[in-house]
Amino acid sequence: EPEVTQTPSHQVTQMGQEVILRCVPISNHLYFYWYRQILGQKVEFLVSFYNNEISEKSEIFDDQFSVERPDGSNFTLKIRSTKLEDSAMYFCASSVEKGNEQFFGPGTRLTVL
Amino acid sequence: KNEVEQSPQNLTAQEGEFITINCSYSVGISALHWLQQHPGGGIVSLFMLSSGKKKHGRLIATINIQEKHSSLHITASHPRDSAVYICAVRSIYGATNKLIFGTGTLLAVQP
């Protein structure tokens, strides 16, 4: 069964460093999403992406964040200068069409020291 | 106030028991999702529904749009059902596609 994959599973970085989290959505899916979950809190929406552009973003998704689909398979989330409060689990998701069921990847645990 | 509320927050059951987890929401929605999150952190989609009832194996999800309420039922519960169950909704407003999540219900099924 096709699934969303994410790499790495765990990333440790120093405050101020740039990180890139990678996702491979399900191959025939057209909509891509990033969500995050700070430890002990609920999952929060960051951004959605369609047709090579951001279709929606939350107030969390400020200028420190960017997303890209650099090739036909990868979907990346970049945090330019990480802060302690960026420590969280980051989930990628994809869906066939807008409004369809979203399928989640296993997550990347980001730890900022 | 949270737009999506779940109850109970924590639930402990004995193997074989019938389990119900509730979700109430305050916004108009186009769809509601039930998701499962295991201790390792990964999220698995269980159901997406916009009306009525869906069944998959021992899991049943129902939704009442007028009352803005959904329930997830687990029949003949098993220790492997132990996980966090999360309700998430997609609002009908603003052509949004984002999901708004509840805080989850931590279920522990004891043998």
Short mmCIF file of C-alpha atoms in Angstrom, two decimals:
data_model
loop_
_atom_site.label_atom_id
_atom_site.label_comp_id
_atom_site.label_asym_id
_atom_site.label_seq_id
_atom_site.Cartn_x
_atom_site.Cartn_y
_atom_site.Cartn_z
CA GLU A 1 0.00 0.00 0.00
CA PRO A 2 1.49 3.40 -0.91
CA GLU A 3 2.51 5.58 2.00
CA VAL A 4 3.99 8.95 2.81
CA THR A 5 7.61 8.75 3.91
CA GLN A 6 9.69 11.28 5.83
CA THR A 7 13.39 11.68 6.49
CA PRO A 8 15.12 11.93 8.83
CA SER A 9 13.11 10.34 11.62
CA HIS A 10 14.99 12.43 14.18
CA GLN A 11 17.01 15.60 13.66
CA VAL A 12 19.03 17.34 16.35
CA THR A 13 20.33 20.82 15.59
CA GLN A 14 21.78 23.85 17.30
CA MET A 15 19.73 27.01 17.69
CA GLY A 16 20.22 29.30 14.71
CA GLN A 17 21.02 26.51 12.28
CA GLU A 18 19.03 25.77 9.16
CA VAL A 19 17.21 22.46 8.84
CA ILE A 20 15.48 20.80 5.93
CA LEU A 21 12.87 18.16 6.58
CA ARG A 22 12.06 15.89 3.70
CA CYS A 23 8.88 14.14 2.65
CA VAL A 24 7.92 11.90 -0.25
CA PRO A 25 4.14 12.12 -0.70
CA ILE A 26 2.09 9.35 -2.26
CA SER A 27 2.85 9.44 -5.97
CA ASN A 28 -0.54 10.36 -7.48
CA HIS A 29 -1.39 12.90 -4.78
CA LEU A 30 -1.58 16.56 -5.71
CA TYR A 31 -2.00 18.34 -2.35
CA PHE A 32 0.72 18.40 0.27
CA TYR A 33 0.73 19.60 3.86
CA TRP A 34 3.00 20.17 6.82
CA TYR A 35 1.73 19.97 10.37
CA ARG A 36 3.61 20.11 13.64
CA GLN A 37 3.02 18.81 17.15
CA ILE A 38 4.88 20.28 20.09
CA LEU A 39 5.36 17.67 22.80
CA GLY A 40 2.20 17.26 24.85
CA GLN A 41 0.16 19.55 22.62
CA LYS A 42 -2.26 19.06 19.75
CA VAL A 43 -1.30 18.87 16.11
CA GLU A 44 -1.26 22.25 14.33
CA PHE A 45 -1.49 23.10 10.66
CA LEU A 46 1.50 24.88 9.11
CA VAL A 47 1.04 25.03 5.35
CA SER A 48 -0.61 23.45 2.34
CA PHE A 49 0.90 23.30 -1.15
CA TYR A 50 -0.62 22.70 -4.55
CA ASN A 51 0.56 23.20 -8.09
CA ASN A 52 3.98 24.37 -6.94
CA GLU A 53 2.74 27.12 -4.71
CA ILE A 54 1.50 27.67 -1.18
CA SER A 55 -2.29 27.48 -1.11
CA GLU A 56 -2.74 28.21 2.57
CA LYS A 57 -0.55 28.90 5.60
CA SER A 58 -1.06 29.46 9.28
CA GLU A 59 0.24 32.30 11.44
CA ILE A 60 2.93 29.91 12.70
CA PHE A 61 4.38 29.71 9.17
CA ASP A 62 6.39 32.93 9.24
CA ASP A 63 9.36 34.06 7.16
CA GLN A 64 11.60 31.51 8.87
CA PHE A 65 9.73 28.71 7.14
CA SER A 66 9.62 27.78 3.48
CA VAL A 67 8.41 24.83 1.45
CA GLU A 68 9.54 23.50 -1.87
CA ARG A 69 8.91 20.68 -4.28
CA PRO A 70 12.39 20.50 -5.79
CA ASP A 71 11.64 17.55 -8.05
CA GLY A 72 8.75 15.27 -8.94
CA SER A 73 8.80 13.32 -5.72
CA ASN A 74 10.16 15.29 -2.75
CA PHE A 75 8.38 17.94 -0.70
CA THR A 76 10.57 19.81 1.79
CA LEU A 77 10.11 22.09 4.77
CA LYS A 78 13.01 24.43 5.54
CA ILE A 79 13.45 26.30 8.77
CA ARG A 80 16.04 29.01 8.17
CA SER A 81 17.24 29.81 11.67
CA THR A 82 15.89 27.38 14.21
CA LYS A 83 14.67 28.47 17.62
CA LEU A 84 14.24 26.39 20.76
CA GLU A 85 10.47 26.61 20.32
CA ASP A 86 10.71 24.92 16.90
CA SER A 87 11.37 21.64 18.72
CA ALA A 88 8.42 19.46 17.75
CA MET A 89 7.27 16.52 15.68
CA TYR A 90 6.73 17.58 12.08
CA PHE A 91 4.26 15.62 9.98
CA CYS A 92 3.94 15.67 6.24
CA ALA A 93 0.62 14.67 4.67
CA SER A 94 -0.78 14.37 1.18
CA SER A 95 -4.15 13.98 -0.49
CA VAL A 96 -5.31 13.15 -3.99
CA GLU A 97 -7.48 16.21 -4.31
CA LYS A 98 -8.53 19.12 -2.14
CA GLY A 99 -11.06 17.84 0.38
CA ASN A 100 -10.00 14.23 0.13
CA GLU A 101 -8.63 12.16 2.98
CA GLN A 102 -5.15 13.22 4.06
CA PHE A 103 -2.52 10.54 4.59
CA PHE A 104 0.22 11.24 7.09
CA GLY A 105 3.87 10.33 7.17
CA PRO A 106 5.58 8.91 10.28
CA GLY A 107 6.92 12.30 11.31
CA THR A 108 10.33 13.87 11.92
CA ARG A 109 11.20 14.69 15.50
CA LEU A 110 13.15 17.96 15.51
CA THR A 111 15.16 18.82 18.61
CA VAL A 112 16.71 22.28 18.79
CA LEU A 113 19.41 22.68 21.44
CA LYS B 1 -12.08 27.96 23.51
CA ASN B 2 -10.93 25.02 21.39
CA GLU B 3 -12.83 24.55 18.15
CA VAL B 4 -12.59 20.78 18.57
CA GLU B 5 -13.14 19.18 21.95
CA GLN B 6 -12.72 15.52 22.77
CA SER B 7 -13.84 13.46 25.73
CA PRO B 8 -12.65 11.75 27.69
CA GLN B 9 -9.02 12.92 27.70
CA ASN B 10 -7.90 9.60 29.15
CA LEU B 11 -9.63 6.25 29.04
CA THR B 12 -8.63 2.92 30.56
CA ALA B 13 -10.56 -0.18 29.54
CA GLN B 14 -10.36 -3.91 30.02
CA GLU B 15 -9.79 -6.12 27.01
CA GLY B 16 -13.07 -6.94 25.32
CA GLU B 17 -14.91 -3.81 26.44
CA PHE B 18 -16.89 -1.57 24.10
CA ILE B 19 -15.26 1.86 23.92
CA THR B 20 -16.70 5.21 22.91
CA ILE B 21 -14.70 8.39 22.31
CA ASN B 22 -16.57 11.62 21.69
CA CYS B 23 -15.78 14.70 19.62
CA SER B 24 -17.66 18.00 19.59
CA TYR B 25 -16.83 20.91 17.35
CA SER B 26 -17.98 24.49 17.13
CA VAL B 27 -17.40 25.36 13.46
CA GLY B 28 -19.28 24.38 10.34
CA ILE B 29 -17.41 21.54 8.73
CA SER B 30 -17.09 19.83 5.38
CA ALA B 31 -15.52 16.69 6.85
CA LEU B 32 -14.39 15.12 10.10
CA HIS B 33 -11.43 12.79 10.48
CA TRP B 34 -10.61 10.23 13.10
CA LEU B 35 -6.90 9.53 13.41
CA GLN B 36 -4.81 7.17 15.51
CA GLN B 37 -1.42 8.10 16.95
CA HIS B 38 0.79 5.41 18.42
CA PRO B 39 3.48 6.00 21.08
CA GLY B 40 6.14 6.26 18.37
CA GLY B 41 4.30 9.34 17.12
CA GLY B 42 3.09 8.30 13.66
CA ILE B 43 -0.45 9.27 12.64
CA VAL B 44 -2.76 6.87 10.83
CA SER B 45 -6.01 7.98 9.25
CA LEU B 46 -8.92 5.82 10.41
CA PHE B 47 -11.98 7.52 8.92
CA MET B 48 -13.06 10.58 7.03
CA LEU B 49 -16.78 11.25 7.19
CA SER B 50 -19.22 14.04 6.48
CA SER B 51 -22.47 12.31 7.36
CA GLY B 52 -23.89 9.13 8.80
CA LYS B 53 -21.73 6.24 9.83
CA LYS B 54 -18.70 4.30 8.66
CA LYS B 55 -17.38 0.92 9.79
CA HIS B 56 -14.00 -0.68 9.37
CA GLY B 57 -13.39 -3.92 11.20
CA ARG B 58 -14.01 -3.31 14.90
CA LEU B 59 -14.10 0.46 14.47
CA ILE B 60 -17.27 2.46 13.89
CA ALA B 61 -17.47 6.22 13.42
CA THR B 62 -20.67 8.23 13.49
CA ILE B 63 -21.39 11.89 12.96
CA ASN B 64 -24.38 14.12 13.68
CA ILE B 65 -23.94 17.30 11.69
CA GLN B 66 -26.88 19.10 13.31
CA GLU B 67 -25.49 18.48 16.80
CA LYS B 68 -21.87 19.02 15.71
CA HIS B 69 -20.85 15.77 17.32
CA SER B 70 -19.05 12.60 16.32
CA SER B 71 -18.26 9.37 18.11
CA LEU B 72 -15.66 6.69 17.55
CA HIS B 73 -16.56 3.26 18.84
CA ILE B 74 -14.26 0.29 19.28
CA THR B 75 -15.91 -3.09 19.74
CA ALA B 76 -14.17 -6.00 21.47
CA SER B 77 -11.22 -3.80 22.44
CA HIS B 78 -7.73 -5.27 22.49
CA PRO B 79 -4.45 -4.08 24.04
CA ARG B 80 -3.15 -3.30 20.54
CA ASP B 81 -5.88 -0.63 20.32
CA SER B 82 -3.96 1.35 22.95
CA ALA B 83 -3.08 4.68 21.33
CA VAL B 84 -4.11 8.31 21.16
CA TYR B 85 -7.27 8.84 19.11
CA ILE B 86 -7.57 12.25 17.52
CA CYS B 87 -10.55 14.00 16.01
CA ALA B 88 -9.85 16.64 13.35
CA VAL B 89 -12.22 18.74 11.26
CA ARG B 90 -12.06 20.68 8.03
CA SER B 91 -13.99 23.93 8.19
CA ILE B 92 -16.41 24.90 5.42
CA TYR B 93 -15.34 28.53 5.68
CA GLY B 94 -12.80 30.23 3.48
CA ALA B 95 -12.22 27.35 1.05
CA THR B 96 -9.73 25.96 3.53
CA ASN B 97 -8.21 22.52 3.30
CA LYS B 98 -6.42 22.54 6.64
CA LEU B 99 -7.40 20.24 9.47
CA ILE B 100 -8.17 21.58 12.94
CA PHE B 101 -7.22 19.02 15.56
CA GLY B 102 -8.58 18.07 18.94
CA THR B 103 -6.23 17.34 21.82
CA GLY B 104 -6.73 13.61 21.54
CA THR B 105 -7.97 10.82 23.80
CA LEU B 106 -5.35 8.54 25.32
CA LEU B 107 -6.74 5.00 25.37
CA ALA B 108 -5.14 2.20 27.35
CA VAL B 109 -6.64 -1.27 26.98
CA GLN B 110 -5.48 -3.65 29.66
CA PRO B 111 -5.33 -7.42 29.16
#
